[in-house]
C-alpha positions as CSV (number, residue, x, y, z in Angstrom):
1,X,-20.2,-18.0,-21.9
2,X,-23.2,-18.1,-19.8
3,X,-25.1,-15.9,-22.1
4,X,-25.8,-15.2,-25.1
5,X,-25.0,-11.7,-25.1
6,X,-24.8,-10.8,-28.7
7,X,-28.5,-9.6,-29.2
8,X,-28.1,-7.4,-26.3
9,X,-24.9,-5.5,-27.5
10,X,-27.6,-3.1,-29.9
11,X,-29.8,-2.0,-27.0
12,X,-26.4,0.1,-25.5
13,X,-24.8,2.9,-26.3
14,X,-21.5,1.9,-27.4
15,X,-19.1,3.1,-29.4
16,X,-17.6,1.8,-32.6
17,X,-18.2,-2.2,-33.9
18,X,-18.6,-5.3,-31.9
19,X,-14.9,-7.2,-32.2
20,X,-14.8,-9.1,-29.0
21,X,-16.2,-10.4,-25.4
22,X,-14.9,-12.5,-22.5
23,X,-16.4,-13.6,-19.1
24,X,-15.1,-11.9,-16.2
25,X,-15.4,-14.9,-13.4
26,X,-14.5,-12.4,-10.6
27,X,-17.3,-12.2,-8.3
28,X,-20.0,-14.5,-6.7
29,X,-23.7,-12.4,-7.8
30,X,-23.3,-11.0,-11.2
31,X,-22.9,-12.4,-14.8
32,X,-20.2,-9.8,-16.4
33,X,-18.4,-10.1,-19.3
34,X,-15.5,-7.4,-21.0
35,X,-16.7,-5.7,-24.4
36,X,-14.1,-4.1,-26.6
37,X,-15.5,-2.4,-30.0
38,X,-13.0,-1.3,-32.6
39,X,-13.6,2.9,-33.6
40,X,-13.1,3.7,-37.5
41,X,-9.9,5.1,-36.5
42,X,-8.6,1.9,-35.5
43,X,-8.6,2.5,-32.2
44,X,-10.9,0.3,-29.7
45,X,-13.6,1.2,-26.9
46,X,-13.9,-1.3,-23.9
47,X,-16.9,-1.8,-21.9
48,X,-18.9,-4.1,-19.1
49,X,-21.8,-5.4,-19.8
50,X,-23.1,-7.3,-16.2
51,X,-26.5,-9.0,-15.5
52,X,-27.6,-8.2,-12.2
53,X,-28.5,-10.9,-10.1
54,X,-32.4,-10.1,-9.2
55,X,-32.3,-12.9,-6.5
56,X,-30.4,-10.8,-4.1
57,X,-31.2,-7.2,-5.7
58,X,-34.8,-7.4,-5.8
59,X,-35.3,-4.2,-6.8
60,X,-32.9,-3.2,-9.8
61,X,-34.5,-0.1,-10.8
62,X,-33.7,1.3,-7.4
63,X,-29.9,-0.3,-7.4
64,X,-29.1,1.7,-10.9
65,X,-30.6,4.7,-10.0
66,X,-28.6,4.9,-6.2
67,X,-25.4,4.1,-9.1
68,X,-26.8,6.7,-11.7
69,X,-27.0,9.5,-9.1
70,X,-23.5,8.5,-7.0
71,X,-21.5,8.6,-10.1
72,X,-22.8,11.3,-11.3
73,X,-22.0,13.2,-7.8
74,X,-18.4,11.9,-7.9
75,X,-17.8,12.9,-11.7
76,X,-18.7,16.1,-10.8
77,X,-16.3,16.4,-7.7
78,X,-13.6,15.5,-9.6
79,X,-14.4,17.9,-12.5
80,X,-14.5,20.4,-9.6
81,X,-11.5,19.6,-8.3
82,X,-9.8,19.5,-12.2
83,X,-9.4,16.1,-12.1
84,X,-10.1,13.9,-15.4
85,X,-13.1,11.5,-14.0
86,X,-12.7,9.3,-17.1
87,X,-10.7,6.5,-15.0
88,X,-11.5,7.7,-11.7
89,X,-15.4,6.3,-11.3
90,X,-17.9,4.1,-13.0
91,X,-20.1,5.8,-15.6
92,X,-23.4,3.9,-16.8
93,X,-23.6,3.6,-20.5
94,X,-27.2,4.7,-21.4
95,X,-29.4,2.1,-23.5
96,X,-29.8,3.8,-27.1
97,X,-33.5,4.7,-25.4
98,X,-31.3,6.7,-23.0
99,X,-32.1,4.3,-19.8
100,X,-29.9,2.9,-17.1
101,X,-30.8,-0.9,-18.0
102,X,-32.2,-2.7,-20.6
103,X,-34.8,-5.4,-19.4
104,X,-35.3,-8.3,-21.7
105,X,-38.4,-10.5,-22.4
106,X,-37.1,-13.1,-19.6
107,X,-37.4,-10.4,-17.1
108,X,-33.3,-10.1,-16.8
109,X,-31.8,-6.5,-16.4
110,X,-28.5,-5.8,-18.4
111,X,-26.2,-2.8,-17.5
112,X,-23.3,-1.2,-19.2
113,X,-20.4,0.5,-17.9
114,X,-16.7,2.2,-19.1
115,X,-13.9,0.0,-18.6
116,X,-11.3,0.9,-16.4
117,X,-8.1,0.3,-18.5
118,X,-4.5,0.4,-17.0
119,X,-6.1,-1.0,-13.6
120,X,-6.0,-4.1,-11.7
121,X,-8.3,-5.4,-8.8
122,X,-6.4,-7.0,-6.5
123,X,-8.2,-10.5,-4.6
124,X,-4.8,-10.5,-2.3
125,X,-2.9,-8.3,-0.4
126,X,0.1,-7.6,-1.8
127,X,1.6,-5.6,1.0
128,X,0.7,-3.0,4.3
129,X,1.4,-0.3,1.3
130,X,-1.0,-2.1,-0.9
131,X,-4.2,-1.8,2.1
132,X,-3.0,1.7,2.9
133,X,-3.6,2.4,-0.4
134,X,-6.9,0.2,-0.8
135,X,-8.3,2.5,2.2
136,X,-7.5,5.7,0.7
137,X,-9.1,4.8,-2.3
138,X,-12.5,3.4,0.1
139,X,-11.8,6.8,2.0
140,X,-11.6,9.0,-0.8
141,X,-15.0,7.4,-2.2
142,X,-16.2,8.5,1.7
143,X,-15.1,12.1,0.9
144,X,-16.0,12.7,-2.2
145,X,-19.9,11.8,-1.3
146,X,-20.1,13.5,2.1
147,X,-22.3,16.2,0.5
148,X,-24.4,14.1,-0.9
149,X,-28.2,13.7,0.4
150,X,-27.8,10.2,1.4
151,X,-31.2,9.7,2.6
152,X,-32.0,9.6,-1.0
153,X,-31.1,6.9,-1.9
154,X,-32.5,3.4,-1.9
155,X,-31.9,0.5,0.8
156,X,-30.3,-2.0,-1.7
157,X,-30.5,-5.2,0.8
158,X,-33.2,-3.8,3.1
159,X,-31.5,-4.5,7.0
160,X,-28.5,-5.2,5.4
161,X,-25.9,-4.3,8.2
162,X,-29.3,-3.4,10.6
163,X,-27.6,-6.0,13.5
164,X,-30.7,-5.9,15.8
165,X,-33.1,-7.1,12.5
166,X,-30.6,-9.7,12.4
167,X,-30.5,-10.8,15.9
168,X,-34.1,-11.6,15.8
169,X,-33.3,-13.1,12.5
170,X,-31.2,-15.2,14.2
171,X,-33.1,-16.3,16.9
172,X,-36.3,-16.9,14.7
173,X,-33.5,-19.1,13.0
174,X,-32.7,-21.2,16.2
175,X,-36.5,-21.7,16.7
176,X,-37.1,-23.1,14.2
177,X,-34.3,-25.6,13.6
178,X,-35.0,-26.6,10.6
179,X,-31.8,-28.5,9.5
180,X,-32.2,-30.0,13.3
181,X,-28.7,-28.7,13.9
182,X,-29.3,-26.5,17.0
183,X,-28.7,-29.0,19.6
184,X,-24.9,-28.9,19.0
185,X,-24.6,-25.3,18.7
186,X,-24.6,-24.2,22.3
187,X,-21.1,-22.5,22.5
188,X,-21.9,-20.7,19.0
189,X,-25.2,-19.5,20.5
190,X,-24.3,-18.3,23.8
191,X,-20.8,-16.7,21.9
192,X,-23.7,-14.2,19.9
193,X,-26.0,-13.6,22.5
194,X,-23.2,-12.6,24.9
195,X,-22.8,-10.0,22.4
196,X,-25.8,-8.7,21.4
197,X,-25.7,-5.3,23.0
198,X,-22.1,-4.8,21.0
199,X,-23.3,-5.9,17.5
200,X,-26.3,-3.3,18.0
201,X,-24.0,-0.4,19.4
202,X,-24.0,1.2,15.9
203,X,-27.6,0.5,14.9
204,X,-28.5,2.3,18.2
205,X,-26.2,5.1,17.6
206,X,-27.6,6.1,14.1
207,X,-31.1,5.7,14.9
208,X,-30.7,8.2,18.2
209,X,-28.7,10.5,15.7
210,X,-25.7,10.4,17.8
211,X,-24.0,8.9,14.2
212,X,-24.6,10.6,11.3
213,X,-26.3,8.9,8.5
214,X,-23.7,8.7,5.5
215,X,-23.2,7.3,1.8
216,X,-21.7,4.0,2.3
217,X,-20.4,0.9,0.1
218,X,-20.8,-1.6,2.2
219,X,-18.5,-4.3,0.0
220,X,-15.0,-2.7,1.2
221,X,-12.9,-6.1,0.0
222,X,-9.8,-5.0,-1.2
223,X,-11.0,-6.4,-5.0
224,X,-13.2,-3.1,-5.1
225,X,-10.8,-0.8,-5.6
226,X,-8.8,-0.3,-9.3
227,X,-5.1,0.1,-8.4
228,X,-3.7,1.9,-11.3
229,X,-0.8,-0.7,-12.9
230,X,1.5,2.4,-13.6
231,X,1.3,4.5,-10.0
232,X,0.2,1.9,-7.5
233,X,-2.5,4.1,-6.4
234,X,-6.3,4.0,-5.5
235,X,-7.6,5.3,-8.9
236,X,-11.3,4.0,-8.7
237,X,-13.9,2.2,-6.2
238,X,-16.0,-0.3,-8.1
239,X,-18.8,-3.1,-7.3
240,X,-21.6,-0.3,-6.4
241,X,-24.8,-2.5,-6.3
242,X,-24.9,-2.2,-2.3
243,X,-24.1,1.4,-2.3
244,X,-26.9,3.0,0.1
245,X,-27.6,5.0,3.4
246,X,-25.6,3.6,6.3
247,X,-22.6,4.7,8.5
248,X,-18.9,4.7,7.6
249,X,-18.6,2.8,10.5
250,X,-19.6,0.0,8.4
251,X,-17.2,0.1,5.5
252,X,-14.2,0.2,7.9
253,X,-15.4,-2.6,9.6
254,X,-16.1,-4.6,6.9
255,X,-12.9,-4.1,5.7
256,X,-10.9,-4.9,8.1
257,X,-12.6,-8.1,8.6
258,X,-11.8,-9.3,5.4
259,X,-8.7,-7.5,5.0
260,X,-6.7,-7.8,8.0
261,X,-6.8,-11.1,9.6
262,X,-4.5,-13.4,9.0
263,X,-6.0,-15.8,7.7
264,X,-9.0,-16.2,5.4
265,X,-12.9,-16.5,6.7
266,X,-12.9,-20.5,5.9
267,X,-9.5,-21.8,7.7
268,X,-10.5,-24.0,9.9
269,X,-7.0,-23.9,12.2
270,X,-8.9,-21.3,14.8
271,X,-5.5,-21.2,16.4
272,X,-4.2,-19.2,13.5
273,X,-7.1,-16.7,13.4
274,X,-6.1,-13.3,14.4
275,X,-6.2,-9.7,14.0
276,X,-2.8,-8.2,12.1
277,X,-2.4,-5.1,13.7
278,X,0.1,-4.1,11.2
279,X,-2.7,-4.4,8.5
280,X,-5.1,-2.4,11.0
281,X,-2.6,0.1,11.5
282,X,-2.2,0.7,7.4
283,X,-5.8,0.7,6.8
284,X,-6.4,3.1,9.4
285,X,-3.7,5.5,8.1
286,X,-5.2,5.6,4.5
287,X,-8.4,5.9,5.6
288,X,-8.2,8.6,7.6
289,X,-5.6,10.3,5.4
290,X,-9.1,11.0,3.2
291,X,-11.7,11.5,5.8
292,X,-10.8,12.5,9.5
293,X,-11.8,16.0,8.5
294,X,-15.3,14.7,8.0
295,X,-15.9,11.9,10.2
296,X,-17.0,13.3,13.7
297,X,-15.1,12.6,16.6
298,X,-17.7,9.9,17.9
299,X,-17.3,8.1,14.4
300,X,-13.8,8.3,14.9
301,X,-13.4,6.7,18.3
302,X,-15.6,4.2,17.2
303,X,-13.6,3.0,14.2
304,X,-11.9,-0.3,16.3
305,X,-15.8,-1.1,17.4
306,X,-17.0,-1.0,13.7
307,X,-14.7,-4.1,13.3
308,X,-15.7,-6.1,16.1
309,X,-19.3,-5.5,15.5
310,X,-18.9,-6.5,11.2
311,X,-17.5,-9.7,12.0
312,X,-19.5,-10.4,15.3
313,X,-22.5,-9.9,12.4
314,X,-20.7,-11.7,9.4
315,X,-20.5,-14.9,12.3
316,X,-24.0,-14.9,13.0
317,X,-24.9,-14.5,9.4
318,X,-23.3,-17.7,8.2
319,X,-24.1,-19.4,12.0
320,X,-27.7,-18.9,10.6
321,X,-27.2,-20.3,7.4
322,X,-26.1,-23.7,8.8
323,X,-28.8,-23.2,10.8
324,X,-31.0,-23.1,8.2
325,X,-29.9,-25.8,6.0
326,X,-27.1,-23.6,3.7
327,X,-29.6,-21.9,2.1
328,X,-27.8,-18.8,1.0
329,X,-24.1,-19.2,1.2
330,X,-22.2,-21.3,-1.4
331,X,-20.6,-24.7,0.6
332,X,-18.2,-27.1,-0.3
333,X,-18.5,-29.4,2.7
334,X,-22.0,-30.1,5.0
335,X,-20.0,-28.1,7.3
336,X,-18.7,-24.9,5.5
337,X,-21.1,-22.8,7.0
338,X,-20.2,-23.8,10.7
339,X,-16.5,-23.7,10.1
340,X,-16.8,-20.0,8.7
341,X,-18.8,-19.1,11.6
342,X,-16.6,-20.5,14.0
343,X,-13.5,-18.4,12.4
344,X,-15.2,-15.3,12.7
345,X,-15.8,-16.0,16.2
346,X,-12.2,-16.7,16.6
347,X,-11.4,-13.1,15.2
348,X,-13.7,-11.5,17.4
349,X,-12.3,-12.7,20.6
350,X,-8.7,-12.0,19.0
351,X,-9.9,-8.1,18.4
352,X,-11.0,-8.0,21.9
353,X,-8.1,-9.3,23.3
354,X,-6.3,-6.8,20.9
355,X,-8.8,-4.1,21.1
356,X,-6.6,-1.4,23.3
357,X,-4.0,-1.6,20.7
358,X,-6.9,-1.2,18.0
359,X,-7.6,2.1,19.9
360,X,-4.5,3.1,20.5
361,X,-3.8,3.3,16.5
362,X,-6.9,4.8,15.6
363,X,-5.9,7.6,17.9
364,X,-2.7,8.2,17.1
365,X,-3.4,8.5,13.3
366,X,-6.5,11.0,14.2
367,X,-4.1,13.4,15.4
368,X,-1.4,12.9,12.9
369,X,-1.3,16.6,10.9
């Protein structure tokens, strides 16, 4: 294991003794390993214990308490509703000191949480049934937190889906040059600037108040949602470290991007890159199945946009990073970062080709009793 975790396992609250831990290599920021603790009655507590990565979250005290006080606000929805929470959201496991981290001499912060047995997170779709269901569990989360006061809670990643911050980003970027890689990057760079006024459509929206300002994920890969192994169904959202104010806009968009093309972000066959309406269509039914008797109609209608304007971003993030050298994305080849770039591109111009049909679903599943 990466860690030596064993001194850390008496600064939490868990239940019953120690009997084994694994690293869990799913995901690309934290360190988490799986905890089970056998009770005196034989019976066996499971837990994850996760380092979070300070490098990106530079400020943890504000990420655990945006995941203290959303939890909390689901749990209590549920209980509302008579639902049993004890699968159906994270729950922090207090240090015995009755925190939400422990923070060790090296200046690392540990966090605990229950263990969602009986569930799976899926890296694949399985199926149109399987990302209707994915949605409903993403839209459910949407629902479930539309009371909540969402300007109270911390900005995780400051700017993080702010698309005009990241145009100038960008730009300062091209400047600058400093991987001297600019001079063959004219197509890429007129592609984004073409598109400017798009990417900052929503950004504009929210900030005249013509989009209201909601709890959002921002992380909406299909891997974040527990699929119950028995039912097949959305059972639990998970992966809550970018959890903060935004608009819903930007958890549909994201996860269409990564969920419905057909092909994944690093194929470098451009040909192949395209938008599978079929996908769409499922994501959009699940998703508003859950929340088109919360989203406003102007959210609504601009559901199809939110997906453009996520991968239009998610191209000029990694166009940047090549830009840059490849300082912040992992790369296997000198030129990963380009090649991703490029396929985003290539699945923005396929949405806009397809982007009547886009609206055309959307609509039709809005008025669907």
């Amino acid at each position: 294991m990466a860690y030596d975790i064993l001194p850390l396992l008496p600064h939490f609250r868990f239940e019953g003794a120690f009997e084994t831990a694994s690293e869990i290599g799913a995901g690309n920021i934290n360190a988490t390993y799986h905890i089970t603790c056998r009770l005196p009655d034989g019976g066996k507590k499971e837990y994850l214990l996760q380092r979070i990565n300070t490098y990106v979250f530079k400020d943890p005290v504000g990420v655990m308490r945006n995941i203290d006080l959303v939890t909390r606000h689901i749990e209590r929805a549920y209980r509302a509703q008579g639902v049993d929470p004890a699968r159906r959201v994270l729950r922090v496991i207090p240090t015995r000191e009755g925190g939400l981290f422990h923070r060790t001499d090296t200046d690392d912060y540990w966090r605990a949480y229950n263990f969602v047995t009986g569930a799976t997170a899926f890296d694949r779709i399985e199926s149109p049934a399987a990302f209707r269901e994915a949605a409903r569990g993403f839209g459910e989360f949407q629902r479930l937190l539309t009371d909540f006061p969402a300007a109270g809670l911390a900005e995780t990643i400051p700017g993080f889906h702010h698309t005009a911050r990241r145009f100038e980003t960008f730009e300062a970027s091209v400047r600058a040059d400093r991987a001297g890689r600019v001079k063959d990057l004219a197509e890429e760079l007129a592609f984004l600037r073409e598109r400017k006024d798009m990417m900052c459509e929503i950004v504009k929206a929210l900030e005249a108040g013509r989009l209201p300002v909601r709890v959002t994920h921002n992380d909406t890969k299909i891997n974040n949602v527990m699929i119950d192994d028995e039912t097949g169904r959305a059972i639990c959202v998970i992966d809550l470290d970018t959890v903060m104010p935004g608009s819903a806009l930007y958890d549909f968009g994201d996860a269409i991007r990564s969920g419905a093309a057909t092909v994944i972000e690093d194929d470098p066959d451009f040909d192949k890159v395209a938008v599978d309406l079929t996908l769409f269509e499922a994501f959009t039914d699940g998703f508003l199945s859950e929340v088109k008797g919360i989203l406003t109609p102007e959210e609504i209608e601009r559901l199809p946009l939110s997906a453009k304007v996520i991968t239009c971003e998610q191209a000029m993030r990694f166009l940047t990073d090549y830009i840059d050298g490849d300082l912040y994305y992992k790369i296997r080849t000198p030129d990963h970062n380009l090649v991703r770039a490029r396929n985003q591109m290539a699945l923005v111009r396929d949405m806009e080709r397809r982007f009547g049909e886009m609206q055309a679903i959307v609509k039709r599943y809005a008025a669907k009793v």
